Coordinates of C-alpha atoms and ligand atoms in Angstrom, one line a residue:
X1 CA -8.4 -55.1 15.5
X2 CA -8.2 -56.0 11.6
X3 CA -5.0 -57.8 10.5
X4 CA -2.6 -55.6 8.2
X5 CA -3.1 -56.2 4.6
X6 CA 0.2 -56.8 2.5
X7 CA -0.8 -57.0 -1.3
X8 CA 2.3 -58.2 -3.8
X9 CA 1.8 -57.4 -7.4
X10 CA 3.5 -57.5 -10.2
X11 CA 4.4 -59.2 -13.7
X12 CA 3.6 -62.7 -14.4
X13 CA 7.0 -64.9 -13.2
X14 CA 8.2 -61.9 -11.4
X15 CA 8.2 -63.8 -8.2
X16 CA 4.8 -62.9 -6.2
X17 CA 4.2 -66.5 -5.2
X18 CA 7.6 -67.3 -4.1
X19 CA 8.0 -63.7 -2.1
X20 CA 4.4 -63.8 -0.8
X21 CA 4.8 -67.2 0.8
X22 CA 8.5 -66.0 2.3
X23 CA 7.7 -63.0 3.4
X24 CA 4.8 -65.2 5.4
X25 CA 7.4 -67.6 6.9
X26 CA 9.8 -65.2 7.7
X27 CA 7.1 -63.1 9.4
X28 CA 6.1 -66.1 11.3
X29 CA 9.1 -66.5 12.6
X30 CA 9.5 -63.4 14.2
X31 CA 6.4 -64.2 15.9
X32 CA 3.4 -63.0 13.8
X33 CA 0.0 -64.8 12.9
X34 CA -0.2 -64.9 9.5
X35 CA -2.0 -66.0 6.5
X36 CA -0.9 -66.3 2.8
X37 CA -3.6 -65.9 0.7
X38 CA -3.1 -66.5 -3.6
X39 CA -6.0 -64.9 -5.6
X40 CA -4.3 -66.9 -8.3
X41 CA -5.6 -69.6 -10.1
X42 CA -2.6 -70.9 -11.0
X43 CA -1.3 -73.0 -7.9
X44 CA 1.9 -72.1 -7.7
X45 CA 2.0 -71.5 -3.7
X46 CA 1.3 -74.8 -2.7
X47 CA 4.4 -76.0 -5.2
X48 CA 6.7 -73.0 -3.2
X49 CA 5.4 -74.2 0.4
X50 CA 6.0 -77.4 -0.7
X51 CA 2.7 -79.0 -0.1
X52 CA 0.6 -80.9 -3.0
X53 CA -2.6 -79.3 -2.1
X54 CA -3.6 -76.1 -0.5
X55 CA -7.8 -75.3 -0.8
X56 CA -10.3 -72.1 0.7
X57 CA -9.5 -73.0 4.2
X58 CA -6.4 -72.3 5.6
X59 CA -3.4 -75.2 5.9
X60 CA -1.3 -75.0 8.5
X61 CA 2.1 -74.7 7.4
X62 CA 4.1 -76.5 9.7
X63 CA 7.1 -74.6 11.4
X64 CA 7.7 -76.4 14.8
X65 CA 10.3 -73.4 15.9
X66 CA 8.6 -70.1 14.6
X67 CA 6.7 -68.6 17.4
X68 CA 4.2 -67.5 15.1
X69 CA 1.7 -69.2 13.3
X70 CA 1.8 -69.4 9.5
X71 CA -1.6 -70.3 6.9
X72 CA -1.9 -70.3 3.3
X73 CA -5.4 -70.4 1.6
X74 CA -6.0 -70.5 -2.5
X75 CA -9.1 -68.0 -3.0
X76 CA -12.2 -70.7 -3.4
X77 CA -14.4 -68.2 -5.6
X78 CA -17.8 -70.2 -5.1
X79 CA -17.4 -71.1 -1.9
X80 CA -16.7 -67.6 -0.9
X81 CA -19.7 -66.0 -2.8
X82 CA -21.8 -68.7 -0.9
X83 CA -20.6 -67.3 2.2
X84 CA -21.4 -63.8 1.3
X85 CA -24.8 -65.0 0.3
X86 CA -25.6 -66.8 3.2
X87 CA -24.6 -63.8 5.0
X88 CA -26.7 -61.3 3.6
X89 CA -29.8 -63.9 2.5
X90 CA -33.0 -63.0 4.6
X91 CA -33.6 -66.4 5.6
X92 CA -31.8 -70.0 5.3
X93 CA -35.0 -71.2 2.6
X94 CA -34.4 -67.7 0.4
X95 CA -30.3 -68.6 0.5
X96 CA -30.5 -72.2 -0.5
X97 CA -33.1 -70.8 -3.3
X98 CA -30.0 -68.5 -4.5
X99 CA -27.5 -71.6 -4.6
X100 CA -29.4 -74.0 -5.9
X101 CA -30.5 -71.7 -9.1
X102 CA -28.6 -72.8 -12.2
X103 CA -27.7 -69.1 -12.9
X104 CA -25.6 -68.7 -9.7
X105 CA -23.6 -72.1 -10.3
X106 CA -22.8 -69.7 -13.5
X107 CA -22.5 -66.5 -12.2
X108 CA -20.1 -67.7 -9.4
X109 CA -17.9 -69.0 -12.0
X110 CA -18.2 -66.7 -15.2
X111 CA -19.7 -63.6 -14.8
X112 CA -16.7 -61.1 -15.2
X113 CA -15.2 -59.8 -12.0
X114 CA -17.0 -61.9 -9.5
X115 CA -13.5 -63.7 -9.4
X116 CA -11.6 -60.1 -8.6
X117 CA -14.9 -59.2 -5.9
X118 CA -14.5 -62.1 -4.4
X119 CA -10.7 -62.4 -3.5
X120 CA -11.0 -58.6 -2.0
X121 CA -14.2 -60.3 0.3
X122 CA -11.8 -63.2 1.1
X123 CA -9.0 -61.1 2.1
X124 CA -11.6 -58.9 4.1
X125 CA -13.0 -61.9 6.0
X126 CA -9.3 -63.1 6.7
X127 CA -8.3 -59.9 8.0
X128 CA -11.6 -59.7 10.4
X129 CA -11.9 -62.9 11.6
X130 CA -9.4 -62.4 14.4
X131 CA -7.1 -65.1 14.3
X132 CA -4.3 -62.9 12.2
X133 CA -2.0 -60.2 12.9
X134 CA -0.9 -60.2 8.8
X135 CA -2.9 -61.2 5.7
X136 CA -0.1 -61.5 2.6
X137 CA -2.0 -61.5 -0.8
X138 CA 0.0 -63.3 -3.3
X139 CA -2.0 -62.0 -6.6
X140 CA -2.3 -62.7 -10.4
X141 CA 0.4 -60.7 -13.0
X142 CA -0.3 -57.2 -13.0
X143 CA -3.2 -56.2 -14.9
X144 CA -5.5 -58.8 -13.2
X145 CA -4.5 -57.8 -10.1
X146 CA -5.8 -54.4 -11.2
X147 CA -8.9 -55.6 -11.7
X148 CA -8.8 -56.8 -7.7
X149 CA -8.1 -53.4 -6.7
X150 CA -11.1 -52.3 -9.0
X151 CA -13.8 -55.1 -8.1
X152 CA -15.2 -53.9 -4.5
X153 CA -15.6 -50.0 -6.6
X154 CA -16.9 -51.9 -9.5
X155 CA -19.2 -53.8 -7.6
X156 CA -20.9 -51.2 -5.7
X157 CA -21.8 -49.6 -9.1
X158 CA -23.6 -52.9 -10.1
X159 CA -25.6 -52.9 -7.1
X160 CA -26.4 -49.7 -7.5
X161 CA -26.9 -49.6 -11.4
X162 CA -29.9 -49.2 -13.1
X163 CA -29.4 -52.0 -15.0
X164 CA -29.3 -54.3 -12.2
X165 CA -32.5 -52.6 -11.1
X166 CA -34.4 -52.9 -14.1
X167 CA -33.1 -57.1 -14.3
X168 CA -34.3 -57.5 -11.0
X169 CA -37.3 -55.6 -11.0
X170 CA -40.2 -57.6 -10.8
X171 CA -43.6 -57.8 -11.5
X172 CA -46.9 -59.9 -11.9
X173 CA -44.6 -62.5 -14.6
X174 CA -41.8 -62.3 -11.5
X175 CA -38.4 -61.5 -13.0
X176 CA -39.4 -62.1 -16.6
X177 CA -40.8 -58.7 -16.4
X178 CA -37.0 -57.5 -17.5
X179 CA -36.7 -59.7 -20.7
X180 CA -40.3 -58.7 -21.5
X181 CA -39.1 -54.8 -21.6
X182 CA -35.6 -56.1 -22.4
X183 CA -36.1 -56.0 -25.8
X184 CA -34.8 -59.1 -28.1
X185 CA -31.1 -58.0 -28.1
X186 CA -30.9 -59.0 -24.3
X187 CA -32.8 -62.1 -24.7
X188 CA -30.9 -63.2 -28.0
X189 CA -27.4 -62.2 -26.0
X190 CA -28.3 -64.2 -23.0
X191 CA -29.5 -67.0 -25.3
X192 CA -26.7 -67.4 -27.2
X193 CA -24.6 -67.7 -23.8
X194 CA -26.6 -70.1 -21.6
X195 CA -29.2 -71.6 -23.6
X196 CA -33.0 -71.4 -23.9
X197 CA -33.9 -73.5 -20.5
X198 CA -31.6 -71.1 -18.5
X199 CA -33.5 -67.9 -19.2
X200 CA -36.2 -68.2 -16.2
X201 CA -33.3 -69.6 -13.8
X202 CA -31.8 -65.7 -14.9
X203 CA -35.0 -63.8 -14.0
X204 CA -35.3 -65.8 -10.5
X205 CA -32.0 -65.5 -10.1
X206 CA -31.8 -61.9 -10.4
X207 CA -35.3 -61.3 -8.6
X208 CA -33.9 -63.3 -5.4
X209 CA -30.7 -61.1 -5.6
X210 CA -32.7 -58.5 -5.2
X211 CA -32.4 -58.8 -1.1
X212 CA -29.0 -58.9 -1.0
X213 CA -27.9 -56.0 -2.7
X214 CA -27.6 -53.5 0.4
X215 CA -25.3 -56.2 2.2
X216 CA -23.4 -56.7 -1.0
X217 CA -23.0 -52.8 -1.5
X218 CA -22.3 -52.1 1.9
X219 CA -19.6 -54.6 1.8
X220 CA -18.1 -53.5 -1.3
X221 CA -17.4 -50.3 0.4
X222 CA -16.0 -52.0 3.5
X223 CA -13.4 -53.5 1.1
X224 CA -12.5 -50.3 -0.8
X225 CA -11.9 -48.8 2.5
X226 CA -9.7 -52.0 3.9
X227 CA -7.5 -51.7 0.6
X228 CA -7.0 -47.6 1.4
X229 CA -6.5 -48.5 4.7
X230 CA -3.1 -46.4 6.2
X231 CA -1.8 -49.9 7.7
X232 CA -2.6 -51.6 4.0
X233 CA 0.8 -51.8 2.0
X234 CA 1.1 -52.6 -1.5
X235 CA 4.5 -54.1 -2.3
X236 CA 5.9 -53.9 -5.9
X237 CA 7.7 -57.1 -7.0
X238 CA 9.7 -56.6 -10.3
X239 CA 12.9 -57.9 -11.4
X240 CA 16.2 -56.3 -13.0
X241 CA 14.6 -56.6 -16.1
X242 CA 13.4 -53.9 -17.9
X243 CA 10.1 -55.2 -19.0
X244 CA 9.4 -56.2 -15.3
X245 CA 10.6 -52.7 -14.2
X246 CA 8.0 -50.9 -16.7
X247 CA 5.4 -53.1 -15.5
X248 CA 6.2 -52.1 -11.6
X249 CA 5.9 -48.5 -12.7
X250 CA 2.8 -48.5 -14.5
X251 CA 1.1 -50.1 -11.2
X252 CA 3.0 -47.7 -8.8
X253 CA 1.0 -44.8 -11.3
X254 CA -2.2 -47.0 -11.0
X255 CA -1.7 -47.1 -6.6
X256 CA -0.9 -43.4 -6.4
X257 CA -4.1 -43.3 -9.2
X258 CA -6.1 -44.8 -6.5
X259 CA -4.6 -43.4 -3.4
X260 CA -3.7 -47.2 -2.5
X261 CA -0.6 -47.0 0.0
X262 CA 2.5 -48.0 -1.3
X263 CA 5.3 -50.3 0.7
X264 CA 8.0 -50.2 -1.6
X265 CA 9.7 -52.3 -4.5
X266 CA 11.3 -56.1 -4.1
X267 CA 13.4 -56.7 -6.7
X268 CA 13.8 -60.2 -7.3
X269 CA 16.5 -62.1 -9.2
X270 CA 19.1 -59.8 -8.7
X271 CA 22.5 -61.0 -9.3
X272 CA 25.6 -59.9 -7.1
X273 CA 29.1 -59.7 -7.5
X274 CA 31.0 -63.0 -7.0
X275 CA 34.7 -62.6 -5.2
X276 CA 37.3 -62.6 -8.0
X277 CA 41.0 -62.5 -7.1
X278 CA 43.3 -62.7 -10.5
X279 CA 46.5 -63.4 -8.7
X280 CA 45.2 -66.4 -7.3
X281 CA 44.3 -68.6 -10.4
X282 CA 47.1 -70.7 -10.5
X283 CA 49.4 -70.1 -13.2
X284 CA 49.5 -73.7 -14.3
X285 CA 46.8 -76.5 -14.7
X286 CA 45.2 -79.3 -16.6
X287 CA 44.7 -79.5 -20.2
X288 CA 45.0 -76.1 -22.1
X289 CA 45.1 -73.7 -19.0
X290 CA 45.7 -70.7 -20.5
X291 CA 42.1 -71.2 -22.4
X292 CA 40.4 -72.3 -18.9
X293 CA 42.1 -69.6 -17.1
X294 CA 40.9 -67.2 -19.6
X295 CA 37.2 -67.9 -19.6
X296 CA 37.1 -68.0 -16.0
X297 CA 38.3 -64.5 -16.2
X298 CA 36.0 -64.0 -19.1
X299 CA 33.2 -65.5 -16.8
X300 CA 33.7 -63.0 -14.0
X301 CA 34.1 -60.1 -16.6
X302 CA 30.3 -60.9 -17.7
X303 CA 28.9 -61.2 -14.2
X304 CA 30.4 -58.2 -13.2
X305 CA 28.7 -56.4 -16.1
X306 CA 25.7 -58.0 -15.2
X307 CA 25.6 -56.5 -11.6
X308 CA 26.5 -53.3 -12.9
X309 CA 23.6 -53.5 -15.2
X310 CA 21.3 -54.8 -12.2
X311 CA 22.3 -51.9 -9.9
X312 CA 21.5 -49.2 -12.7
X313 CA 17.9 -51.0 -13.6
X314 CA 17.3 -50.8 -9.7
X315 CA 18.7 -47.4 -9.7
X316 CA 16.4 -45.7 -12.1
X317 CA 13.3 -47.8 -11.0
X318 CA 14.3 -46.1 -7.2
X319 CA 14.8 -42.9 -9.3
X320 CA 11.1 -43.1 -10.6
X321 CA 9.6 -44.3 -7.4
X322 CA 8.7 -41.5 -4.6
X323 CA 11.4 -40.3 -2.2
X324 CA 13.2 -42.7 -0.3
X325 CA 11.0 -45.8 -1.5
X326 CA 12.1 -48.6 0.0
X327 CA 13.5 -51.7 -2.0
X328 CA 14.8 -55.1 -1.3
X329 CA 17.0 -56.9 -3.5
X330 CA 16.2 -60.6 -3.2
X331 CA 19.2 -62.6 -5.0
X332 CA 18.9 -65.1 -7.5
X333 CA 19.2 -68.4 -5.7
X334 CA 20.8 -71.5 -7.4
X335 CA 18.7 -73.8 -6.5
X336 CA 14.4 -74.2 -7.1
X337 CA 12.1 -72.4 -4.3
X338 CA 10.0 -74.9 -3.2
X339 CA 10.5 -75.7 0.4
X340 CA 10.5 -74.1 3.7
X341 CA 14.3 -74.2 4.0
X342 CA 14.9 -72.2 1.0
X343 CA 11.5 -69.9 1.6
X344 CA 13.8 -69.3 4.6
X345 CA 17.1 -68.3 3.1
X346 CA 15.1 -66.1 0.3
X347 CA 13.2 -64.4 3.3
X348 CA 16.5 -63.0 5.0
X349 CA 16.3 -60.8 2.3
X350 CA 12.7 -59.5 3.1
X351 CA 11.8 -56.7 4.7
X352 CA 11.4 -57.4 8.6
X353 CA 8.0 -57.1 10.6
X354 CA 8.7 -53.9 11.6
X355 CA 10.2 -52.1 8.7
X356 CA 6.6 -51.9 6.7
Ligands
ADP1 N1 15.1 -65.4 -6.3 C1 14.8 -66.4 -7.0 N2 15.8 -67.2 -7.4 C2 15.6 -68.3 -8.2 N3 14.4 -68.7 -8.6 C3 13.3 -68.0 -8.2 C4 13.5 -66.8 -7.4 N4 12.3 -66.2 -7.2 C5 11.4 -67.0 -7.9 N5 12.0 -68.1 -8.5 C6 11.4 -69.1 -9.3 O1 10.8 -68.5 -10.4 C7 9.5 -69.2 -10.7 C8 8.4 -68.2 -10.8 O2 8.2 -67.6 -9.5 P1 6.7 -67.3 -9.0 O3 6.9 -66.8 -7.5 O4 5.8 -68.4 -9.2 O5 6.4 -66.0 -9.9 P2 5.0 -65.2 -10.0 O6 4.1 -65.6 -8.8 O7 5.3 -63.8 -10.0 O8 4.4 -65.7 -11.3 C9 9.3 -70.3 -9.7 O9 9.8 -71.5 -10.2 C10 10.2 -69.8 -8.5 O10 10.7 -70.9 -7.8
MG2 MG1 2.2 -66.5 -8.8

């Protein structure tokens, strides 16, 4: 059976690392395998797990006393597109003619939305390999992480584009055919971008592509389905804020755009009320009292406005959300997230194993 696909989005500081990589440990301690996966390039999740290095394989986060098993892997784009081709390459000789082409050391790294394709393959391979029950997918802010859900659609249209076609087609001058008919536009374009002696690595490159087109469509689709998937959940984490709340709803209207399942909303940061008792600030103290006492009255006015204001931003992003959407509030901790102990007390604020 495929492991369940949790996918955090939202803004850029929001908190997807730090929630992604909590909601991992505290799911690991009630007993799940699971892998964290970040499909961003920043590397914030090793900082939160407190490691210095985490790379396309998964590390094993230690937690002697979870009964569950908890990895993290950073999305290796070229290593994972090697895969892929390896997987669909007729033989071993045609695959190692595909990596060692010039054109694919630059396609694996620049040509637009292989990053995006490839993070929805890795997260398919994680959740088919067996050894999860849950695959968390930390991603990049918002709009990026559009382009995720996008990639495996966008894909599929490549491989089956005429364009693609007409590049690869080949003929007695092999894959040059295509910059022959391509007209000098193409040819001054490509040019421009990769230099003169990279041209013929293009038209081989594209000619021994060729072959692996029906694997690469047919696993496009495989993805599309995974994210649509009725176990899948999408989680929205925003923030009090209002420009973090606008950005939560404009994804929610992308997911129902796409018929991608929602999970619910985490709002992070939220501040709560802290226990005030007037008559028990002593009457008399050091220095001028009377000031102190005041601003520590003052002090507890302002938070209390503050939760107020937090409880109406989560109110009207609950209002805008579909009935009964779940949300979490996750606190706003005093001290940095970057350890297992404090991935712990964040995660008591999580949504359980069984309530998603
Ligand atoms: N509830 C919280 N309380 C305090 N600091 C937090 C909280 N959530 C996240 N942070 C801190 O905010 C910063 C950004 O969080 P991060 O998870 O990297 O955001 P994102 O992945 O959405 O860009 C990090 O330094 C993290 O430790
Ligand atoms: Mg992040």
């Amino acid at each position: 059976m495929n492991a369940q696909v949790i996918v955090c989005c939202g803004s850029g500081g929001v908190g997807k690392t730090t929630t992604s990589a909590a909601l991992a440990v505290r799911w690991a301690t009630e007993g799940d395998r699971v892998c964290v996966l970040t499909i961003d390039p920043a590397k914030r999740l090793a900082d939160s797990l407190g490691l210095t290095h985490i790379g396309g394989r998964p590390t094993v986060i230690p937690m002697p006393n979870a009964p569950g098993q908890c990895d993290a892997v950073m999305l290796d784009v070229q290593e994972t597109f090697e895969g892929l081709i390896r997987t669909f390459s007729a033989s071993e000789a045609s695959a190692s003619r595909i990596l060692e082409n010039r054109y694919f050391q630059f396609a694996s790294t620049r040509l637009g939305g292989v990053h995006e394709y490839m993070a929805a393959e890795k997260v398919r391979e994680l959740a088919t390999n067996g050894h999860y029950d849950t695959i968390i997918v930390d991603t990049p802010p918002t709009r990026n992480a559009l382009d995720f859900l996008e990639a495996p659609e966008r894909m599929a249209e490549l491989m089956n584009g005429s364009v693609m076609r007409w590049l690869s087609s080949t003929s007695k001058t092999g894959g040059w055919k295509a910059f022959e008919l391509g007209g000098e536009a193409i040819t001054r374009v490509l040019q421009t971008l990769v230099g003169d002696n990279t041209i013929g690595d293009i038209a081989q490159f594209f000619d021994l592509f060729r072959e692996l087109w029906d694997g690469f469509q047919s696993r496009s689709l495989e993805v599309q389905a995974m994210l649509r998937d009725e176990t899948t959940r999408f989680l929205l984490v925003s923030s009090p804020s209002s420009a973090a709340r606008t950005e939560a709803l404009f994804f929610l209207d992308q997911l129902r755009d796409k018929a991608m399942p929602f999970g619910g909303f985490l709002v992070n940061r939220v501040e709560g009320p802290v226990p005030f008792e007037k008559s028990l600030l002593p009457t008399n103290g050091p220095g001028d009292w009377a000031t102190v006492a005041a601003q520590i009255e003052q002090m507890h006015a302002t938070q209390s406005d503050l939760v107020a204001i937090h409880e109406r931003s989560i109110d009207s992003l609950a209002s805008a959300g579909p009935p009964n959407t779940p949300i979490w509030r996750i606190p706003h901790q005093g001290t940095p997230v970057n350890s297992i102990a404090s991935l712990t007390a964040l995660a008591e604020f999580l949504p359980s194993r069984n309530e998603i």
